[in-house]
Short mmCIF file of C-alpha atoms in Angstrom, two decimals:
data_model
loop_
_atom_site.label_atom_id
_atom_site.label_comp_id
_atom_site.label_asym_id
_atom_site.label_seq_id
_atom_site.Cartn_x
_atom_site.Cartn_y
_atom_site.Cartn_z
CA UNK E 263 0.14 0.18 0.16
CA UNK E 264 1.53 3.44 -0.90
CA UNK E 265 2.02 6.11 1.62
CA UNK E 266 -0.83 8.46 -0.14
CA UNK E 267 -3.08 5.14 0.60
CA UNK E 268 -2.15 4.89 3.79
CA UNK E 269 -2.95 8.60 4.79
CA UNK E 270 -6.26 8.44 2.81
CA UNK E 271 -7.18 5.14 5.16
CA UNK E 272 -6.08 6.83 8.27
CA UNK E 273 -8.37 9.86 7.24
CA UNK E 274 -10.95 7.64 6.57
CA UNK E 275 -11.32 5.83 9.69
CA UNK E 276 -9.69 8.82 11.96
CA UNK E 277 -13.12 9.86 13.46
CA UNK E 278 -13.95 6.28 14.65
CA UNK E 279 -13.52 5.52 18.59
CA UNK E 280 -13.16 2.17 20.04
CA UNK E 281 -15.43 -0.59 19.77
CA UNK E 282 -18.64 0.26 21.63
CA UNK E 283 -21.68 -1.39 23.10
CA UNK E 284 -23.89 -0.08 20.16
CA UNK E 285 -27.83 0.66 20.48
CA UNK E 286 -30.78 0.43 18.39
CA UNK E 287 -30.72 4.29 17.33
CA UNK E 288 -26.88 4.11 16.18
CA UNK E 289 -27.76 3.11 12.88
CA UNK E 290 -29.95 3.95 10.31
CA UNK E 291 -32.07 1.76 8.43
CA UNK E 292 -32.89 1.90 5.09
CA UNK E 293 -36.72 2.22 3.97
CA UNK E 294 -37.06 -0.05 0.84
CA UNK E 295 -37.58 -3.74 0.49
CA UNK E 296 -38.22 -6.37 -1.77
CA UNK E 297 -41.34 -8.32 -1.58
CA UNK E 298 -42.54 -11.91 -0.94
CA UNK E 299 -40.17 -12.81 1.93
CA UNK E 300 -41.14 -14.87 4.92
CA UNK E 301 -41.91 -12.73 8.02
CA UNK E 302 -39.50 -12.54 11.03
CA UNK E 303 -42.62 -13.02 13.37
CA UNK E 304 -42.30 -17.02 13.39
CA UNK E 305 -39.62 -19.82 12.01
CA UNK E 306 -40.25 -21.86 8.71
CA UNK E 307 -42.81 -24.65 9.48
CA UNK E 308 -41.40 -28.20 9.32
CA UNK E 309 -40.94 -29.01 5.37
CA UNK E 310 -42.00 -25.60 4.29
CA UNK E 311 -38.77 -25.05 2.39
CA UNK E 312 -36.76 -26.91 -0.08
CA UNK E 313 -33.06 -27.29 1.01
CA UNK E 314 -29.81 -28.44 -0.63
CA UNK E 315 -29.62 -32.10 -0.98
CA UNK E 316 -26.64 -32.45 1.58
CA UNK E 317 -27.07 -29.20 3.57
CA UNK E 318 -23.37 -29.26 5.17
CA UNK E 319 -22.03 -30.02 1.80
CA UNK E 320 -19.98 -26.93 0.55
CA UNK E 321 -20.58 -26.12 -3.38
CA UNK E 322 -17.59 -27.36 -5.70
CA UNK E 323 -17.25 -23.99 -6.84
CA UNK E 324 -18.43 -21.13 -4.24
CA UNK E 325 -19.89 -18.39 -5.06
CA UNK E 326 -18.17 -15.05 -5.68
CA UNK E 327 -19.93 -11.35 -5.19
CA UNK E 328 -18.43 -8.08 -6.60
CA UNK E 329 -18.13 -5.51 -4.00
CA UNK E 330 -21.20 -3.49 -5.69
CA UNK E 331 -23.58 -6.75 -5.24
CA UNK E 332 -22.39 -7.50 -1.95
CA UNK E 333 -23.07 -3.92 -0.68
CA UNK E 334 -26.51 -4.10 -2.67
CA UNK E 335 -27.06 -7.07 -0.80
CA UNK E 336 -26.62 -5.97 2.72
CA UNK E 337 -28.47 -3.09 2.04
CA UNK E 338 -31.37 -5.12 0.50
CA UNK E 339 -31.55 -7.43 3.09
CA UNK E 340 -31.26 -4.69 5.98
CA UNK E 341 -34.03 -2.86 4.57
CA UNK E 342 -36.48 -6.08 4.22
CA UNK E 343 -36.26 -6.98 7.40
CA UNK E 344 -35.46 -3.39 9.64
CA UNK E 345 -31.88 -4.23 10.51
CA UNK E 346 -28.64 -1.93 9.91
CA UNK E 347 -26.99 -3.25 6.80
CA UNK E 348 -23.56 -2.59 8.81
CA UNK E 349 -24.44 -4.85 11.07
CA UNK E 350 -25.06 -7.45 8.23
CA UNK E 351 -21.67 -6.47 6.72
CA UNK E 352 -19.88 -7.11 10.00
CA UNK E 353 -21.35 -10.36 10.68
CA UNK E 354 -20.60 -11.36 7.02
CA UNK E 355 -17.03 -10.17 7.49
CA UNK E 356 -16.73 -11.98 11.11
CA UNK E 357 -18.44 -15.07 10.07
CA UNK E 358 -16.73 -16.28 6.49
CA UNK E 359 -14.61 -13.26 5.57
CA UNK E 360 -17.04 -12.27 2.92
CA UNK E 361 -17.35 -15.72 1.83
CA UNK E 362 -14.10 -17.14 1.75
CA UNK E 363 -14.30 -19.19 4.97
CA UNK E 364 -17.71 -21.02 4.76
CA UNK E 365 -17.02 -23.98 6.62
CA UNK E 366 -18.12 -26.47 7.84
CA UNK E 367 -16.49 -24.93 11.11
CA UNK E 368 -15.60 -27.00 13.84
CA UNK E 369 -18.77 -26.77 15.40
CA UNK E 370 -20.55 -27.53 12.55
CA UNK E 371 -21.70 -23.75 11.25
CA UNK E 372 -22.23 -23.38 7.24
CA UNK E 373 -22.43 -21.11 4.65
CA UNK E 374 -22.02 -17.09 3.87
CA UNK E 375 -23.36 -16.48 7.51
CA UNK E 376 -22.19 -19.46 9.47
CA UNK E 377 -25.76 -20.99 10.40
CA UNK E 378 -25.89 -23.88 12.27
CA UNK E 379 -28.06 -26.28 10.15
CA UNK E 380 -30.86 -26.70 12.66
CA UNK E 381 -31.14 -22.91 12.79
CA UNK E 382 -31.24 -22.85 9.12
CA UNK E 383 -34.03 -24.94 8.75
CA UNK E 384 -36.27 -22.88 10.74
CA UNK E 385 -35.08 -19.30 9.79
CA UNK E 386 -33.53 -20.23 6.03
CA UNK E 387 -34.54 -17.81 3.10
CA UNK E 388 -34.97 -18.36 -0.58
CA UNK E 389 -34.23 -14.92 -1.21
CA UNK E 390 -33.04 -15.19 -4.87
CA UNK E 391 -36.13 -16.93 -6.14
CA UNK E 392 -34.57 -20.40 -7.22
CA UNK E 393 -36.56 -22.82 -5.16
CA UNK E 394 -33.90 -23.43 -2.75
CA UNK E 395 -33.28 -22.08 0.36
CA UNK E 396 -29.55 -22.37 0.41
CA UNK E 397 -27.02 -21.22 3.30
CA UNK E 398 -23.89 -21.61 0.63
CA UNK E 399 -25.64 -18.48 -1.57
CA UNK E 400 -25.27 -15.24 -0.69
CA UNK E 401 -28.34 -13.84 -0.96
CA UNK E 402 -30.40 -16.41 0.78
CA UNK E 403 -27.73 -16.63 3.79
CA UNK E 404 -27.90 -12.85 4.00
CA UNK E 405 -31.51 -12.53 3.89
CA UNK E 406 -31.75 -15.15 6.31
CA UNK E 407 -29.32 -13.38 8.74
CA UNK E 408 -31.51 -10.38 8.77
CA UNK E 409 -34.59 -12.01 9.36
CA UNK E 410 -33.12 -13.94 12.46
CA UNK E 411 -31.51 -10.68 14.02
CA UNK E 412 -35.10 -9.30 13.48
CA UNK E 413 -36.84 -12.38 15.00
CA UNK E 414 -34.37 -11.68 17.88
CA UNK E 415 -35.55 -8.14 18.79
CA UNK E 416 -33.11 -6.35 16.38
CA UNK E 417 -35.54 -3.41 15.85
CA UNK E 418 -35.59 -2.29 19.38
CA UNK E 419 -31.89 -3.56 20.54
CA UNK E 420 -29.39 -4.52 18.37
CA UNK E 421 -26.98 -5.80 20.60
CA UNK E 422 -29.37 -8.31 22.20
CA UNK E 423 -30.30 -9.77 18.78
CA UNK E 424 -26.36 -10.09 17.65
CA UNK E 425 -25.95 -11.65 21.08
CA UNK E 426 -28.66 -14.29 19.87
CA UNK E 427 -26.90 -14.86 17.05
CA UNK E 428 -23.84 -15.82 18.63
CA UNK E 429 -23.75 -15.98 22.80
CA UNK E 430 -20.43 -14.20 23.79
CA UNK E 431 -19.94 -10.68 24.52
CA UNK E 432 -16.78 -10.38 22.84
CA UNK E 433 -18.84 -11.48 19.43
CA UNK E 434 -21.06 -8.50 19.93
CA UNK E 435 -18.32 -6.19 20.64
CA UNK E 436 -16.56 -7.32 17.48
CA UNK E 437 -19.52 -7.28 15.22
CA UNK E 438 -21.04 -3.78 16.72
CA UNK E 439 -17.46 -2.07 16.62
CA UNK E 440 -17.16 -2.91 12.96
CA UNK E 441 -20.58 -1.66 12.48
CA UNK E 442 -20.09 1.27 13.99
CA UNK E 443 -16.99 2.01 11.72
CA UNK E 444 -18.65 1.05 8.50
CA UNK E 445 -21.44 3.59 9.37
CA UNK E 446 -18.89 6.00 10.19
CA UNK E 447 -16.86 5.75 7.13
CA UNK E 448 -19.20 4.01 4.70
CA UNK E 449 -18.57 0.88 2.38
CA UNK E 450 -14.92 2.24 1.21
CA UNK E 451 -13.36 1.39 4.59
CA UNK E 452 -15.25 -1.96 4.77
CA UNK E 453 -13.43 -2.98 1.54
CA UNK E 454 -10.27 -1.41 2.24
CA UNK E 455 -10.37 -3.31 5.54
CA UNK E 456 -10.86 -6.25 3.51
CA UNK E 457 -7.93 -5.75 1.19
CA UNK E 458 -5.54 -5.25 4.25
CA UNK E 459 -6.93 -8.69 5.81
CA UNK E 460 -6.42 -10.27 2.66
CA UNK E 461 -2.62 -8.95 2.24
CA UNK E 462 -2.01 -10.25 5.56
CA UNK E 463 -3.30 -13.66 5.06
CA UNK E 464 -1.60 -13.86 1.78
CA UNK E 465 1.76 -12.55 2.90
CA UNK E 466 1.54 -15.08 5.99
CA UNK E 467 0.66 -17.94 3.79
CA UNK E 468 3.88 -17.19 2.00
CA UNK E 469 5.94 -17.09 4.81
CA UNK E 470 4.48 -20.46 6.20
CA UNK E 471 5.26 -22.24 2.81
CA UNK E 472 8.73 -20.47 2.54
CA UNK E 473 9.72 -21.55 5.73
CA UNK E 474 8.14 -25.08 5.28
CA UNK E 475 10.21 -25.63 2.03
CA UNK E 476 13.27 -24.00 3.65
CA UNK E 477 13.06 -26.40 6.87
CA UNK E 478 12.55 -29.46 4.52
CA UNK E 479 15.99 -28.22 2.67
CA UNK E 480 17.77 -27.76 5.24
CA UNK E 481 16.74 -31.13 6.77
CA UNK E 482 18.10 -32.94 3.65
CA UNK E 483 21.24 -31.16 3.42
CA UNK E 484 22.24 -32.10 6.87
CA UNK E 485 21.51 -35.97 5.97
CA UNK E 486 23.32 -35.67 2.99
CA UNK E 487 26.28 -33.79 4.76
CA UNK E 488 26.23 -36.93 7.36
CA UNK E 489 25.92 -39.42 4.86
CA UNK E 490 29.19 -37.66 2.46
CA UNK E 491 31.07 -37.54 5.82
CA UNK E 492 30.57 -41.31 6.88
CA UNK E 493 31.12 -42.35 3.20
CA UNK E 494 34.65 -40.51 3.08
CA UNK E 495 35.56 -41.96 6.51
CA UNK E 496 34.97 -45.52 5.30
CA UNK E 497 36.81 -44.91 2.22
CA UNK E 498 39.69 -43.85 4.39
CA UNK E 499 39.93 -46.83 6.21
CA UNK E 500 38.68 -49.55 3.82
CA UNK E 501 41.59 -52.23 3.43
CA UNK E 502 40.97 -52.94 -0.41
CA UNK E 503 41.51 -50.22 -2.90
CA UNK E 504 38.66 -51.08 -4.80
CA UNK E 505 36.37 -50.64 -1.74
CA UNK E 506 38.34 -47.17 -1.39
CA UNK E 507 37.59 -46.12 -4.80
CA UNK E 508 33.57 -47.30 -4.87
CA UNK E 509 33.25 -45.45 -1.37
CA UNK E 510 35.23 -42.41 -2.66
CA UNK E 511 32.68 -42.42 -5.65
CA UNK E 512 29.64 -42.51 -3.65
CA UNK E 513 31.10 -39.75 -1.41
CA UNK E 514 31.52 -37.40 -4.26
CA UNK E 515 28.21 -38.15 -5.84
CA UNK E 516 26.91 -37.26 -2.30
CA UNK E 517 28.74 -34.16 -1.89
CA UNK E 518 27.40 -33.04 -5.42
CA UNK E 519 23.76 -33.46 -4.00
CA UNK E 520 24.88 -31.72 -0.74
CA UNK E 521 25.90 -28.65 -2.81
CA UNK E 522 22.81 -28.77 -5.07
CA UNK E 523 21.01 -28.84 -1.64
CA UNK E 524 23.00 -25.99 -0.26
CA UNK E 525 22.02 -23.71 -3.47
CA UNK E 526 18.43 -24.89 -2.99
CA UNK E 527 18.88 -23.51 0.75
CA UNK E 528 20.26 -20.33 -0.34
CA UNK E 529 17.48 -19.70 -2.95
CA UNK E 530 15.04 -20.56 -0.48
CA UNK E 531 16.46 -18.25 2.28
CA UNK E 532 16.26 -15.46 -0.22
CA UNK E 533 12.28 -16.56 -0.63
CA UNK E 534 11.75 -16.40 2.77
CA UNK E 535 13.03 -13.28 3.44
CA UNK E 536 11.61 -11.52 0.53
CA UNK E 537 8.08 -13.27 1.91
CA UNK E 538 8.92 -11.95 5.46
CA UNK E 539 9.55 -8.31 4.12
CA UNK E 540 6.11 -8.55 2.54
CA UNK E 541 4.61 -9.63 5.79
CA UNK E 542 6.43 -6.81 7.36
CA UNK E 543 4.99 -4.19 5.22
CA UNK E 544 1.22 -5.75 5.44
CA UNK E 545 1.80 -5.50 9.27
CA UNK E 546 2.75 -1.83 9.37
CA UNK E 547 -0.32 -1.09 7.08
CA UNK E 548 -2.66 -2.83 9.39
CA UNK E 549 -1.22 -1.74 12.48
CA UNK E 550 -1.80 2.11 11.18
CA UNK E 551 -5.08 0.93 10.39
CA UNK E 552 -5.62 -0.35 13.82
CA UNK E 553 -4.36 2.54 15.54
CA UNK E 554 -6.92 4.78 13.55
CA UNK E 555 -9.46 2.66 13.98
CA UNK E 556 -9.46 0.18 16.76
CA UNK E 557 -12.28 -1.45 15.76
CA UNK E 558 -10.26 -3.24 13.07
CA UNK E 559 -7.66 -4.85 15.24
CA UNK E 560 -9.48 -7.67 15.81
CA UNK E 561 -9.92 -8.63 12.04
CA UNK E 562 -6.53 -7.62 11.43
CA UNK E 563 -5.09 -9.58 14.19
CA UNK E 564 -3.33 -7.02 15.61
CA UNK E 565 -1.57 -7.10 18.98
CA UNK E 566 -3.72 -6.75 22.32
CA UNK E 567 -2.31 -4.69 25.13
CA UNK E 568 -3.28 -4.31 28.65
CA UNK E 569 -1.45 -3.79 32.05
CA UNK E 570 1.88 -3.58 30.32
CA UNK E 571 1.34 -7.22 28.87
CA UNK E 572 0.43 -8.44 25.30
CA UNK E 573 -1.62 -11.28 24.44
CA UNK E 574 1.27 -13.32 22.69
CA UNK E 575 -1.08 -14.65 19.73
CA UNK E 576 -3.24 -12.43 17.52
CA UNK E 577 -6.86 -13.06 16.22
CA UNK E 578 -9.10 -12.41 19.00
CA UNK E 579 -11.63 -14.49 20.81
CA UNK E 580 -13.24 -15.94 17.66
CA UNK E 581 -10.14 -17.66 16.75
CA UNK E 582 -7.92 -18.19 19.58
CA UNK E 583 -8.45 -20.68 22.24
CA UNK E 584 -6.88 -21.73 25.60
CA UNK E 585 -7.65 -24.18 27.80
CA UNK E 586 -7.08 -23.94 31.71
CA UNK E 587 -5.61 -27.24 32.29
CA UNK E 588 -4.63 -29.05 28.87
CA UNK E 589 -1.54 -30.24 30.05
CA UNK E 590 -0.91 -31.99 33.50
CA UNK E 591 1.95 -29.66 34.01
CA UNK E 592 2.34 -25.65 34.07
CA UNK E 593 1.87 -24.78 30.36
CA UNK E 594 -0.46 -22.86 28.18
CA UNK E 595 -1.20 -24.26 24.66
CA UNK E 596 -2.97 -21.22 22.51
CA UNK E 597 -4.60 -22.76 19.84
CA UNK E 598 -5.08 -20.51 16.58
CA UNK E 599 -4.75 -21.16 12.81
CA UNK E 600 -1.27 -21.69 11.30
CA UNK E 601 0.22 -18.34 10.10
CA UNK E 602 -1.72 -16.34 13.10
CA UNK E 603 0.75 -13.82 13.86
CA UNK E 604 2.65 -14.35 17.55
CA UNK E 605 4.05 -11.13 19.70
CA UNK E 606 6.64 -10.61 22.49
CA UNK E 607 4.08 -10.76 25.39
CA UNK E 608 6.20 -8.08 27.53
CA UNK E 609 9.50 -6.00 26.78
CA UNK E 610 11.93 -8.64 26.71
CA UNK E 611 15.59 -9.91 26.13
CA UNK E 612 15.72 -12.96 23.76
CA UNK E 613 18.09 -15.09 25.71
CA UNK E 614 17.90 -18.11 23.20
CA UNK E 615 16.35 -18.66 19.69
CA UNK E 616 16.25 -21.78 17.25
CA UNK E 617 15.11 -21.42 13.78
CA UNK E 618 15.35 -25.01 12.81
CA UNK E 619 12.81 -27.45 14.54
CA UNK E 620 14.72 -28.90 17.54
CA UNK E 621 13.48 -31.66 19.64
CA UNK E 622 9.77 -31.70 20.97
CA UNK E 623 9.58 -27.88 20.96
CA UNK E 624 10.08 -27.45 17.04
CA UNK E 625 11.00 -23.65 16.31
CA UNK E 626 10.78 -21.20 19.43
CA UNK E 627 12.64 -18.99 21.67
CA UNK E 628 13.44 -18.12 25.44
CA UNK E 629 12.76 -14.49 26.44
CA UNK E 630 13.25 -12.74 29.63
CA UNK E 631 10.90 -10.07 30.45
CA UNK E 632 11.47 -6.91 32.30
CA UNK E 633 9.86 -8.41 35.16
CA UNK E 634 12.64 -11.02 35.24
CA UNK E 635 10.48 -13.94 34.37
CA UNK E 636 11.65 -16.31 31.39
CA UNK E 637 9.21 -17.43 28.92
CA UNK E 638 9.56 -20.44 26.40
CA UNK E 639 7.73 -20.18 23.26
CA UNK E 640 7.25 -23.34 21.00
CA UNK E 641 5.96 -24.96 18.00
CA UNK E 642 6.23 -21.67 15.93
CA UNK E 643 6.22 -22.02 11.96
CA UNK E 644 8.66 -19.37 11.59
CA UNK E 645 10.69 -16.85 13.64
CA UNK E 646 11.28 -13.68 12.79
CA UNK E 647 14.67 -12.17 11.68
CA UNK E 648 14.47 -9.82 14.93
CA UNK E 649 14.50 -12.92 17.20
CA UNK E 650 18.32 -13.45 17.97
CA UNK E 651 19.90 -14.14 21.28
CA UNK E 652 20.72 -10.68 23.03
CA UNK E 653 18.16 -8.68 21.09
CA UNK E 654 15.69 -6.53 22.90
CA UNK E 655 11.97 -6.83 22.23
CA UNK E 656 9.28 -4.14 22.99
CA UNK E 657 6.08 -5.64 24.15
CA UNK E 658 3.66 -6.33 21.12
CA UNK E 659 6.70 -6.74 18.48
CA UNK E 660 6.08 -9.36 15.76
CA UNK E 661 8.44 -12.64 16.75
CA UNK E 662 6.90 -15.40 14.26
CA UNK E 663 3.63 -17.17 13.14
CA UNK E 664 1.80 -20.04 15.03
CA UNK E 665 2.80 -23.45 13.43
CA UNK E 666 2.93 -26.97 14.27
CA UNK E 667 6.31 -27.89 14.64
CA UNK E 668 8.15 -30.41 17.07
CA UNK E 669 5.72 -32.48 18.82
CA UNK E 670 2.56 -31.06 18.21
CA UNK E 671 -0.91 -32.42 17.04
CA UNK E 672 -2.00 -29.18 15.50
CA UNK E 673 -0.99 -25.52 14.92
CA UNK E 674 -0.68 -23.55 18.70
CA UNK E 675 1.85 -21.64 20.51
CA UNK E 676 3.10 -23.59 23.60
CA UNK E 677 3.78 -20.80 26.52
CA UNK E 678 5.38 -21.90 29.49
CA UNK E 679 7.52 -20.32 32.16
CA UNK E 680 11.00 -21.23 33.22
CA UNK E 681 11.29 -22.90 35.44
CA UNK E 682 7.85 -24.36 35.09
CA UNK E 683 6.41 -23.37 38.49
CA UNK E 684 3.07 -21.45 37.64
CA UNK E 685 0.49 -21.96 35.09
CA UNK E 686 0.66 -18.88 32.62
CA UNK E 687 -3.11 -18.87 32.24
CA UNK E 688 -3.59 -18.58 35.68
CA UNK E 689 -1.93 -15.24 36.14
CA UNK E 690 -3.69 -12.22 36.26
CA UNK E 691 -2.42 -10.76 33.09
CA UNK E 692 -3.15 -13.46 31.03
CA UNK E 693 -6.71 -13.86 32.35
CA UNK E 694 -7.37 -10.13 31.92
CA UNK E 695 -7.36 -10.81 27.97
CA UNK E 696 -10.10 -13.56 28.41
CA UNK E 697 -13.20 -12.83 26.04
CA UNK E 698 -11.46 -10.22 24.02
CA UNK E 699 -7.92 -11.73 22.97
CA UNK E 700 -8.93 -15.06 23.43
CA UNK E 701 -11.77 -17.53 24.42
CA UNK E 702 -11.42 -20.25 27.23
CA UNK E 703 -12.08 -23.58 25.63
CA UNK E 704 -13.18 -25.75 28.75
CA UNK E 705 -14.44 -25.70 32.12
CA UNK E 706 -13.47 -23.24 34.67
CA UNK E 707 -10.10 -23.98 36.47
CA UNK E 708 -9.85 -27.04 38.55
CA UNK E 709 -8.05 -27.38 42.00
CA UNK E 710 -4.42 -26.82 42.02
CA UNK E 711 -2.33 -29.46 40.85
CA UNK E 712 1.25 -30.01 41.62
CA UNK E 713 3.40 -28.79 38.60
CA UNK E 714 5.63 -31.17 36.54
CA UNK E 715 8.55 -29.85 34.69
CA UNK E 716 8.29 -30.69 30.96
CA UNK E 717 10.54 -27.90 29.01
CA UNK E 718 13.63 -27.40 30.39
CA UNK E 719 17.70 -26.73 29.45
CA UNK E 720 18.82 -30.10 28.21
CA UNK E 721 21.59 -31.05 30.49
CA UNK E 722 25.33 -30.28 28.95
CA UNK E 723 23.31 -28.90 25.90
CA UNK E 724 25.31 -26.21 24.28
CA UNK E 725 22.82 -24.76 22.08
CA UNK E 726 20.27 -23.97 24.55
CA UNK E 727 17.85 -25.89 22.77
CA UNK E 728 14.75 -26.64 24.81
CA UNK E 729 13.78 -30.42 25.38
CA UNK E 730 11.16 -32.62 27.15
CA UNK E 731 12.25 -33.84 30.41
CA UNK E 732 8.85 -35.95 30.97
#
C-alpha cells in the first residue's frame, strides 16, 4: 500500500472511536425492501422450505460476489427486515470473511453467514427465488441473517439480537464495533479493511510455505552432509583399494547432491526473506489502520495490549482458544490457525532462539521479560529475523507465526515459564485477556495441581535448545 493510500485510510477511519456497545438508534435503516419474503414473526414450518440435497456440503465452486453486489445485498436485506446493513456487513466479515471461509466450522456452522443447520431449517430464506433455501448462496444467507436478527429483537435492541446470533460478549463487541466503523466511514472502509486483511493472510501464507520448504531443504542438506562424511571416513579406512574407490565415488556423488541442496537453501532463504519483508509491510499498513480505528484490530489480528502485557497470539476471541488445564504440567497451549501472528508478551530480551526445529519444542525461543520472568515459546512455523540471542524486544513486537513444528498435534503456541512452576493462564495479566484476545475452551480452572516440569534446558546442551524432560 502506498503512503498516499495509507494517509487516505487514516483520514477515512480517524473519526472512529473504540468498539462500543451499540444500541438500536446507532444506525439508520434503509426504507426500501423487496416483497414476497417470509416474515420474521415466526420460523419456518417443518418441511416448508426446500433445502440443498446435502445441507452441510459446500458447493464445488463457491459463489463469488463483487463489491457492488455485496453492498447492494447487505442494504437490501437490511431494508427488508429493518436491520442496519452495517451489522449484516460486519457479521458477514466476522463469520466467513465475505464468503471466503464458509466452513463447515468445527462446531458445524455453514455458509456465508455461518448458520447451524438446525437454525437454518427454521430461519432459512430463498431470497433469490431459485426454489431452494441455500446457506451457501450469499443472497439466501444474508437475508436469512437479517430475518433471524429481526426475530431476535433487532428492531429495538441490536446488541441483544447480535448476542442471540452468537452467545458471547466478545462477538457482540466485535460485530458492533465493525458496524460502527462501517456506519461512520461508509463502504469504502469496509473493502479497504478487506484488502488489508487479504494482504496479511496472503503474506502470512507465503511465509508459511517458504519456511516449510526451507526447513525441509535444511534437513535434507544435513542428512546428505552426514552421509558424505560417513562415506569419506569409510573410504579412508577401507582395506581394499577397490572398496576405497567405490566409497570415494559415492562420497563425491553425495557431495554433489549436498552442494545442490545448499544452493536450494540459499534460494529458499532468499524467498523466505522476501516473503517476510512483504509480511512486515502488510503488518505496518494494518497497524496504522488499527491505530486509527481500534475496531479493526481483531480482524487484522493486531496485538492486544493491557496492563503492560500483550497477549502473545493475535486473532481475537473468535479464533484463539486456550484451555485452563490442557496439560498436566504448568503450560498454556494457545490454539490458533496456522500463520496467526505471535507477539512478544512484554518488554524482554531474547535469551535463546532456534530457527530450525529442534526436539519436541520445534521452532521457538526463550525470552526474559523486564520483570525477570523467563518465557519459552514453542511450535512456531517461523521466527522473525529480529529474534536473535541478546536482542531487545518491545511488548507487541511480532516474533513469528503460529505453527506445529516439533511434537504438536495441530497449530498452537506452547507458552511456558522457566522454571515451569506456575501456569501462565492463571496469571492475572493472562486472564485479563479472556473474552477479548482469546476464549476459554473448557470448564473453569480445577483445584491446583502439583506442577511437573516438561520443557527445560537439556543437561549438557551447548546450543540452549529446550527439550522435554517427561
